[in-house]
Amino acid sequence: MITLKGIPAAPGIAMGKAMLFDSGAIAIPKRSIQPAEVSLEMLRLEEAMIKTRHQIIGIQKRLAEDLGQEHADILNAHLLVLEDQSVREEIIHGLKTQLLNVEMIFNEVIGRHLKAFSRTEDEYLRERTADIEDVRKRILRNLLGKRPETLAQLDQPAVIVARDLSPSETAQMHRQHVLAFVTDIGGRTSHTAIMAKSLEIPAVVGLVVATKRIQKGDVMIVDGTRGEVIIDPDPETVKRYEIEQRRHQEVNRQLLHLKDLPAETLDRHRVILSANIELPDEVPSVIAHGAAGIGLFRTEFLYLNRSDFPTEEEQFEAYSTVARQLKPQPVIIRTMDLGGDKFFSPIQLPSEMNPFMGWRAIRFSLARPDIFRSQLRAVLRASVHGNLKLMYPMISGIEELRRANEILHEVQQELGREGVPYADALEVGAMIEVPSAAMICDLIAPEVDFFSIGTNDLIQYALAVDRVNEKIAYLYEPTHPAVLRLVKRIIDAGHEHKIWVGMCGEMAGEPALSLLLLGLGLDEFSTSPVQLPIVKQMIRSVEHSFACSVAEQALTLKTGKEVEAFLLASLKQVAPALVE
Ligand code: PEP
Ligand code: MG
């Protein structure tokens, strides 16, 4: 029995057999051939290359239409690899001398080139290794008649073990088949972790050595609440976890009884508890967990796992369906936040050195007004079907906000001219998740209807800690005094300007932290549906005055660790059942 410690990403306990998932791995069969078969093998390679060429040109065409020619040109390097005559000659030579199937020889020849390229001093050539690697996989898949593996194809229950999983891969998981997943890399607020919570799949990330220590078929226990993975557990441990699993399910069942009760403190201070969603089909879970609306609809997930952009009509369908299902409760649609760890798939944008600080969110939308407008048209058209609100991600200054609002206004006028109805009292808010916006929130407040604090990003930018990097996860502290001060500043500025302030970062879903936020005066808490009952339980167990004094005292402490210990001790006083 071995226990590995990682980062808890999504709560719950699961037991099952391991299945190693590597989205990039391709098993290559080895087969001897006769000298007379060399030309036949070469013909197979030529056919696979032609097919690959067609696929790449097809992607280029879509890229040019969706993102512009310069993005499509990135794939020219892929096409050049296919045309390299010397590679062909090496393969023919390999086939003749080694008398092995073409997959083996091709893989060996390309592998040699990759090694040479990765060692060269020439930066341009070094950067081409990713292109060659991509073409290598495409050709091999075509040679072997394989389609890219996806988790959607899994047909029996398993615990997925992977080095990394992208949010789009996670979004394809079926809860019936994926019992849990564990990864070597990743952080607590990575979108992969957020997606796991939404799907209610227990997950542990940042285990570093999971793919080295775990083998296919190993029996495992995944404790997503504590962030532990037990490989080959002894019977006593299995029994202990079975009891724990039943207890966990029982606590969750009991908490669901709170569903229809108000999110109100003992002294009748009310707050709004809403849910975060990534996809429209999460609405039943939102309702089952008793949310008073949707505080964050991460619309960019509609853009993942496809090779083109969703049409205005598809988006309208998604937004109006959610609006109707939640009516009269509000649904806050966040305009797309592509970039960071959420990229298009299977087409990816050119890699950036610092994707989280790069071309993402509102920056992308303002650079591509055509794509942005189609989203805004869809939101406005859907607004007559329920209670929609709109917010922009990653606002870093007033100009960005004004430009986004200008485009919104133009789209409203356009719809007016076309005689298309929309709700004209649409509330528009800004996410405050960049420290510059937090510092000038008093200037932003008069220009918006509400703030929603995005702590997942605010913490990473304020503390300079990449939210998906497990090596520095210990520094990612929501309780850091700097974070407390920023959050207080945003809430106070919002209230001074008579607007409400919500939070849709993961911080709002942790009971000890939400006790602090309650005391700081936060009006709306938006979190994964599964976390909602726990937060509601906390709120219903305290006096607001107690939370205010906790917040006041927490602000005097000097380190994140001190704040964390103090908040846990305070929570224990009022709701011991919520402290492990
Ligand atoms: C945040 O940054 O806190 C947030 C809610 O947005 P996302 O996690 O999608 O970046
Ligand atoms: Mg964010």
Tab-separated table of N, CA, C and O in Angstrom, residues 167-168 170-173 175 191-201 259 274-302 304-305 318-319 321-323 325-326 331 334 342 506 526-532:
chain	number	residue	atom	x	y	z
A	167	PRO	N	-8.891	21.334	-19.570
A	167	PRO	CA	-10.298	21.497	-19.207
A	167	PRO	C	-11.226	20.887	-20.267
A	167	PRO	O	-12.255	20.327	-19.939
A	168	SER	N	-10.816	20.968	-21.549
A	168	SER	CA	-11.708	20.430	-22.581
A	168	SER	C	-11.744	18.900	-22.520
A	168	SER	O	-12.787	18.294	-22.754
A	170	THR	N	-11.412	17.185	-19.768
A	170	THR	CA	-12.214	16.893	-18.578
A	170	THR	C	-13.702	17.041	-18.895
A	170	THR	O	-14.524	16.238	-18.451
A	171	ALA	N	-14.018	18.059	-19.694
A	171	ALA	CA	-15.427	18.311	-20.019
A	171	ALA	C	-16.061	17.142	-20.769
A	171	ALA	O	-17.268	16.987	-20.781
A	172	GLN	N	-15.225	16.280	-21.372
A	172	GLN	CA	-15.771	15.147	-22.131
A	172	GLN	C	-16.023	13.914	-21.274
A	172	GLN	O	-16.473	12.888	-21.766
A	173	MET	N	-15.673	13.996	-19.992
A	173	MET	CA	-15.791	12.802	-19.149
A	173	MET	C	-17.248	12.474	-18.846
A	173	MET	O	-18.058	13.361	-18.651
A	175	ARG	N	-19.637	10.801	-16.091
A	175	ARG	CA	-19.552	10.478	-14.664
A	175	ARG	C	-19.724	8.977	-14.389
A	175	ARG	O	-19.163	8.440	-13.458
A	191	HIS	N	-8.767	25.171	-14.363
A	191	HIS	CA	-10.115	24.917	-14.882
A	191	HIS	C	-10.418	23.431	-14.975
A	191	HIS	O	-11.579	23.039	-15.019
A	192	THR	N	-9.361	22.612	-14.980
A	192	THR	CA	-9.583	21.171	-14.933
A	192	THR	C	-10.195	20.806	-13.582
A	192	THR	O	-11.149	20.030	-13.500
A	193	ALA	N	-9.661	21.385	-12.509
A	193	ALA	CA	-10.193	21.127	-11.172
A	193	ALA	C	-11.621	21.668	-11.053
A	193	ALA	O	-12.515	21.007	-10.511
A	194	ILE	N	-11.843	22.853	-11.589
A	194	ILE	CA	-13.170	23.470	-11.522
A	194	ILE	C	-14.199	22.604	-12.270
A	194	ILE	O	-15.302	22.364	-11.801
A	195	MET	N	-13.767	22.093	-13.412
A	195	MET	CA	-14.654	21.244	-14.222
A	195	MET	C	-14.988	19.950	-13.461
A	195	MET	O	-16.116	19.478	-13.497
A	196	ALA	N	-13.989	19.392	-12.774
A	196	ALA	CA	-14.220	18.148	-12.011
A	196	ALA	C	-15.278	18.379	-10.937
A	196	ALA	O	-16.162	17.554	-10.713
A	197	LYS	N	-15.193	19.520	-10.286
A	197	LYS	CA	-16.188	19.849	-9.251
A	197	LYS	C	-17.574	19.938	-9.869
A	197	LYS	O	-18.542	19.434	-9.319
A	198	SER	N	-17.660	20.586	-11.018
A	198	SER	CA	-18.962	20.722	-11.684
A	198	SER	C	-19.545	19.360	-12.033
A	198	SER	O	-20.731	19.138	-11.916
A	199	LEU	N	-18.672	18.457	-12.477
A	199	LEU	CA	-19.149	17.134	-12.882
A	199	LEU	C	-19.328	16.208	-11.687
A	199	LEU	O	-19.763	15.086	-11.827
A	200	GLU	N	-18.930	16.711	-10.498
A	200	GLU	CA	-18.983	15.930	-9.254
A	200	GLU	C	-18.142	14.652	-9.369
A	200	GLU	O	-18.546	13.571	-8.966
A	201	ILE	N	-16.972	14.794	-9.964
A	201	ILE	CA	-16.027	13.684	-10.063
A	201	ILE	C	-14.880	13.973	-9.086
A	201	ILE	O	-14.189	14.982	-9.247
A	259	LYS	N	-31.871	22.931	0.966
A	259	LYS	CA	-32.145	23.448	-0.382
A	259	LYS	C	-33.128	24.623	-0.428
A	259	LYS	O	-32.859	25.650	-1.038
A	274	SER	N	-25.449	31.768	-5.210
A	274	SER	CA	-25.692	31.317	-6.583
A	274	SER	C	-24.637	30.306	-6.997
A	274	SER	O	-23.685	30.035	-6.254
A	275	ALA	N	-24.812	29.784	-8.220
A	275	ALA	CA	-23.920	28.706	-8.665
A	275	ALA	C	-23.133	29.112	-9.899
A	275	ALA	O	-23.563	29.957	-10.683
A	276	ASN	N	-21.977	28.481	-10.056
A	276	ASN	CA	-21.167	28.659	-11.263
A	276	ASN	C	-21.428	27.476	-12.193
A	276	ASN	O	-21.465	26.338	-11.723
A	277	ILE	N	-21.589	27.740	-13.474
A	277	ILE	CA	-21.697	26.614	-14.408
A	277	ILE	C	-20.778	26.835	-15.611
A	277	ILE	O	-20.381	27.957	-15.908
A	278	GLU	N	-20.480	25.712	-16.250
A	278	GLU	CA	-19.669	25.769	-17.468
A	278	GLU	C	-20.517	25.445	-18.691
A	278	GLU	O	-20.274	25.933	-19.765
A	279	LEU	N	-21.501	24.562	-18.492
A	279	LEU	CA	-22.320	24.117	-19.628
A	279	LEU	C	-23.793	24.118	-19.245
A	279	LEU	O	-24.128	23.914	-18.072
A	280	PRO	N	-24.694	24.326	-20.225
A	280	PRO	CA	-26.120	24.398	-19.896
A	280	PRO	C	-26.655	23.146	-19.195
A	280	PRO	O	-27.570	23.238	-18.393
A	281	ASP	N	-26.048	21.969	-19.470
A	281	ASP	CA	-26.643	20.775	-18.849
A	281	ASP	C	-26.331	20.645	-17.354
A	281	ASP	O	-26.702	19.663	-16.710
A	282	GLU	N	-25.679	21.641	-16.775
A	282	GLU	CA	-25.465	21.612	-15.322
A	282	GLU	C	-26.637	22.225	-14.561
A	282	GLU	O	-26.655	22.199	-13.331
A	283	VAL	N	-27.603	22.788	-15.292
A	283	VAL	CA	-28.714	23.475	-14.622
A	283	VAL	C	-29.463	22.579	-13.615
A	283	VAL	O	-29.743	23.024	-12.499
A	284	PRO	N	-29.769	21.305	-13.939
A	284	PRO	CA	-30.470	20.477	-12.949
A	284	PRO	C	-29.714	20.404	-11.616
A	284	PRO	O	-30.321	20.449	-10.540
A	285	SER	N	-28.380	20.314	-11.688
A	285	SER	CA	-27.586	20.259	-10.457
A	285	SER	C	-27.681	21.587	-9.693
A	285	SER	O	-27.743	21.616	-8.460
A	286	VAL	N	-27.721	22.694	-10.423
A	286	VAL	CA	-27.847	24.024	-9.805
A	286	VAL	C	-29.153	24.069	-9.007
A	286	VAL	O	-29.185	24.498	-7.848
A	287	ILE	N	-30.225	23.590	-9.637
A	287	ILE	CA	-31.540	23.637	-8.989
A	287	ILE	C	-31.568	22.661	-7.803
A	287	ILE	O	-32.018	23.007	-6.706
A	288	ALA	N	-31.003	21.461	-8.005
A	288	ALA	CA	-31.017	20.446	-6.929
A	288	ALA	C	-30.262	20.929	-5.693
A	288	ALA	O	-30.584	20.537	-4.575
A	289	HIS	N	-29.247	21.762	-5.885
A	289	HIS	CA	-28.468	22.235	-4.745
A	289	HIS	C	-29.004	23.534	-4.164
A	289	HIS	O	-28.408	24.122	-3.271
A	290	GLY	N	-30.134	23.999	-4.689
A	290	GLY	CA	-30.822	25.148	-4.090
A	290	GLY	C	-30.185	26.503	-4.343
A	290	GLY	O	-30.244	27.382	-3.480
A	291	ALA	N	-29.588	26.713	-5.509
A	291	ALA	CA	-28.993	28.032	-5.800
A	291	ALA	C	-30.083	29.047	-6.108
A	291	ALA	O	-31.134	28.695	-6.646
A	292	ALA	N	-29.784	30.307	-5.775
A	292	ALA	CA	-30.745	31.375	-6.073
A	292	ALA	C	-30.379	32.039	-7.393
A	292	ALA	O	-30.442	33.247	-7.548
A	293	GLY	N	-29.927	31.249	-8.347
A	293	GLY	CA	-29.548	31.799	-9.647
A	293	GLY	C	-28.147	31.344	-10.045
A	293	GLY	O	-27.514	30.552	-9.332
A	294	ILE	N	-27.690	31.843	-11.176
A	294	ILE	CA	-26.339	31.502	-11.642
A	294	ILE	C	-25.492	32.767	-11.572
A	294	ILE	O	-25.830	33.790	-12.184
A	295	GLY	N	-24.435	32.693	-10.800
A	295	GLY	CA	-23.585	33.869	-10.599
A	295	GLY	C	-22.473	33.952	-11.620
A	295	GLY	O	-21.809	34.986	-11.760
A	296	LEU	N	-22.228	32.839	-12.311
A	296	LEU	CA	-21.186	32.818	-13.342
A	296	LEU	C	-21.467	31.690	-14.325
A	296	LEU	O	-21.454	30.521	-13.948
A	297	PHE	N	-21.750	32.080	-15.544
A	297	PHE	CA	-21.863	31.084	-16.624
A	297	PHE	C	-20.590	31.269	-17.446
A	297	PHE	O	-20.413	32.277	-18.119
A	298	ARG	N	-19.682	30.268	-17.355
A	298	ARG	CA	-18.403	30.373	-18.085
A	298	ARG	C	-18.638	30.004	-19.548
A	298	ARG	O	-18.438	28.851	-19.939
A	299	THR	N	-19.051	30.964	-20.348
A	299	THR	CA	-19.510	30.647	-21.707
A	299	THR	C	-18.422	30.100	-22.630
A	299	THR	O	-18.725	29.506	-23.653
A	300	GLU	N	-17.162	30.295	-22.262
A	300	GLU	CA	-16.101	29.839	-23.161
A	300	GLU	C	-16.119	28.324	-23.363
A	300	GLU	O	-15.583	27.816	-24.340
A	301	PHE	N	-16.758	27.589	-22.432
A	301	PHE	CA	-16.808	26.137	-22.600
A	301	PHE	C	-17.651	25.749	-23.821
A	301	PHE	O	-17.510	24.657	-24.349
A	302	LEU	N	-18.512	26.662	-24.270
A	302	LEU	CA	-19.261	26.389	-25.503
A	302	LEU	C	-18.317	26.397	-26.705
A	302	LEU	O	-18.646	25.918	-27.771
A	304	LEU	N	-15.115	25.206	-26.589
A	304	LEU	CA	-14.085	24.160	-26.537
A	304	LEU	C	-14.589	22.876	-27.203
A	304	LEU	O	-15.778	22.714	-27.447
A	305	ASN	N	-13.645	21.974	-27.472
A	305	ASN	CA	-13.963	20.688	-28.104
A	305	ASN	C	-14.666	20.823	-29.449
A	305	ASN	O	-15.583	20.072	-29.770
A	318	ALA	N	-28.319	28.166	-26.230
A	318	ALA	CA	-27.758	27.823	-24.909
A	318	ALA	C	-28.198	28.847	-23.853
A	318	ALA	O	-28.675	28.482	-22.773
A	319	TYR	N	-28.071	30.133	-24.165
A	319	TYR	CA	-28.372	31.157	-23.153
A	319	TYR	C	-29.873	31.223	-22.859
A	319	TYR	O	-30.282	31.391	-21.707
A	321	THR	N	-32.056	28.817	-23.157
A	321	THR	CA	-32.476	27.613	-22.423
A	321	THR	C	-32.186	27.801	-20.937
A	321	THR	O	-33.047	27.557	-20.078
A	322	VAL	N	-30.972	28.247	-20.618
A	322	VAL	CA	-30.601	28.435	-19.210
A	322	VAL	C	-31.478	29.525	-18.585
A	322	VAL	O	-31.987	29.374	-17.470
A	323	ALA	N	-31.694	30.616	-19.322
A	323	ALA	CA	-32.512	31.723	-18.796
A	323	ALA	C	-33.911	31.230	-18.457
A	323	ALA	O	-34.445	31.519	-17.381
A	325	GLN	N	-34.913	28.117	-17.847
A	325	GLN	CA	-34.928	27.138	-16.752
A	325	GLN	C	-34.797	27.794	-15.380
A	325	GLN	O	-35.312	27.296	-14.404
A	326	LEU	N	-34.085	28.896	-15.315
A	326	LEU	CA	-33.822	29.531	-14.019
A	326	LEU	C	-34.826	30.634	-13.680
A	326	LEU	O	-34.921	31.054	-12.533
A	331	VAL	N	-29.389	34.992	-14.085
A	331	VAL	CA	-28.294	34.206	-14.676
A	331	VAL	C	-27.272	35.218	-15.178
A	331	VAL	O	-27.585	36.043	-16.044
A	334	ARG	N	-21.114	35.467	-18.386
A	334	ARG	CA	-19.816	36.133	-18.548
A	334	ARG	C	-19.406	35.983	-19.996
A	334	ARG	O	-19.463	34.884	-20.551
A	342	LYS	N	-7.593	27.740	-20.885
A	342	LYS	CA	-8.745	27.322	-21.686
A	342	LYS	C	-8.506	27.755	-23.120
A	342	LYS	O	-8.541	28.941	-23.421
A	506	GLU	N	-13.303	30.477	-6.525
A	506	GLU	CA	-13.460	29.302	-5.660
A	506	GLU	C	-13.451	29.650	-4.171
A	506	GLU	O	-13.979	28.919	-3.338
A	526	SER	N	-20.996	33.000	-5.240
A	526	SER	CA	-21.305	32.087	-6.330
A	526	SER	C	-20.227	31.023	-6.411
A	526	SER	O	-19.034	31.319	-6.458
A	527	THR	N	-20.658	29.766	-6.413
A	527	THR	CA	-19.695	28.685	-6.286
A	527	THR	C	-20.190	27.439	-7.013
A	527	THR	O	-21.319	27.423	-7.506
A	528	SER	N	-19.356	26.403	-7.103
A	528	SER	CA	-19.793	25.149	-7.733
A	528	SER	C	-21.025	24.654	-6.998
A	528	SER	O	-21.057	24.714	-5.760
A	529	PRO	N	-22.012	24.109	-7.708
A	529	PRO	CA	-23.231	23.662	-7.021
A	529	PRO	C	-22.956	22.761	-5.815
A	529	PRO	O	-23.585	22.922	-4.766
A	530	VAL	N	-21.969	21.850	-5.919
A	530	VAL	CA	-21.712	20.919	-4.796
A	530	VAL	C	-21.272	21.625	-3.518
A	530	VAL	O	-21.460	21.098	-2.424
A	531	GLN	N	-20.670	22.798	-3.642
A	531	GLN	CA	-20.188	23.502	-2.447
A	531	GLN	C	-21.305	24.310	-1.764
A	531	GLN	O	-21.174	24.709	-0.608
A	532	LEU	N	-22.369	24.577	-2.527
A	532	LEU	CA	-23.416	25.477	-2.028
A	532	LEU	C	-24.011	25.093	-0.671
A	532	LEU	O	-24.099	25.938	0.228
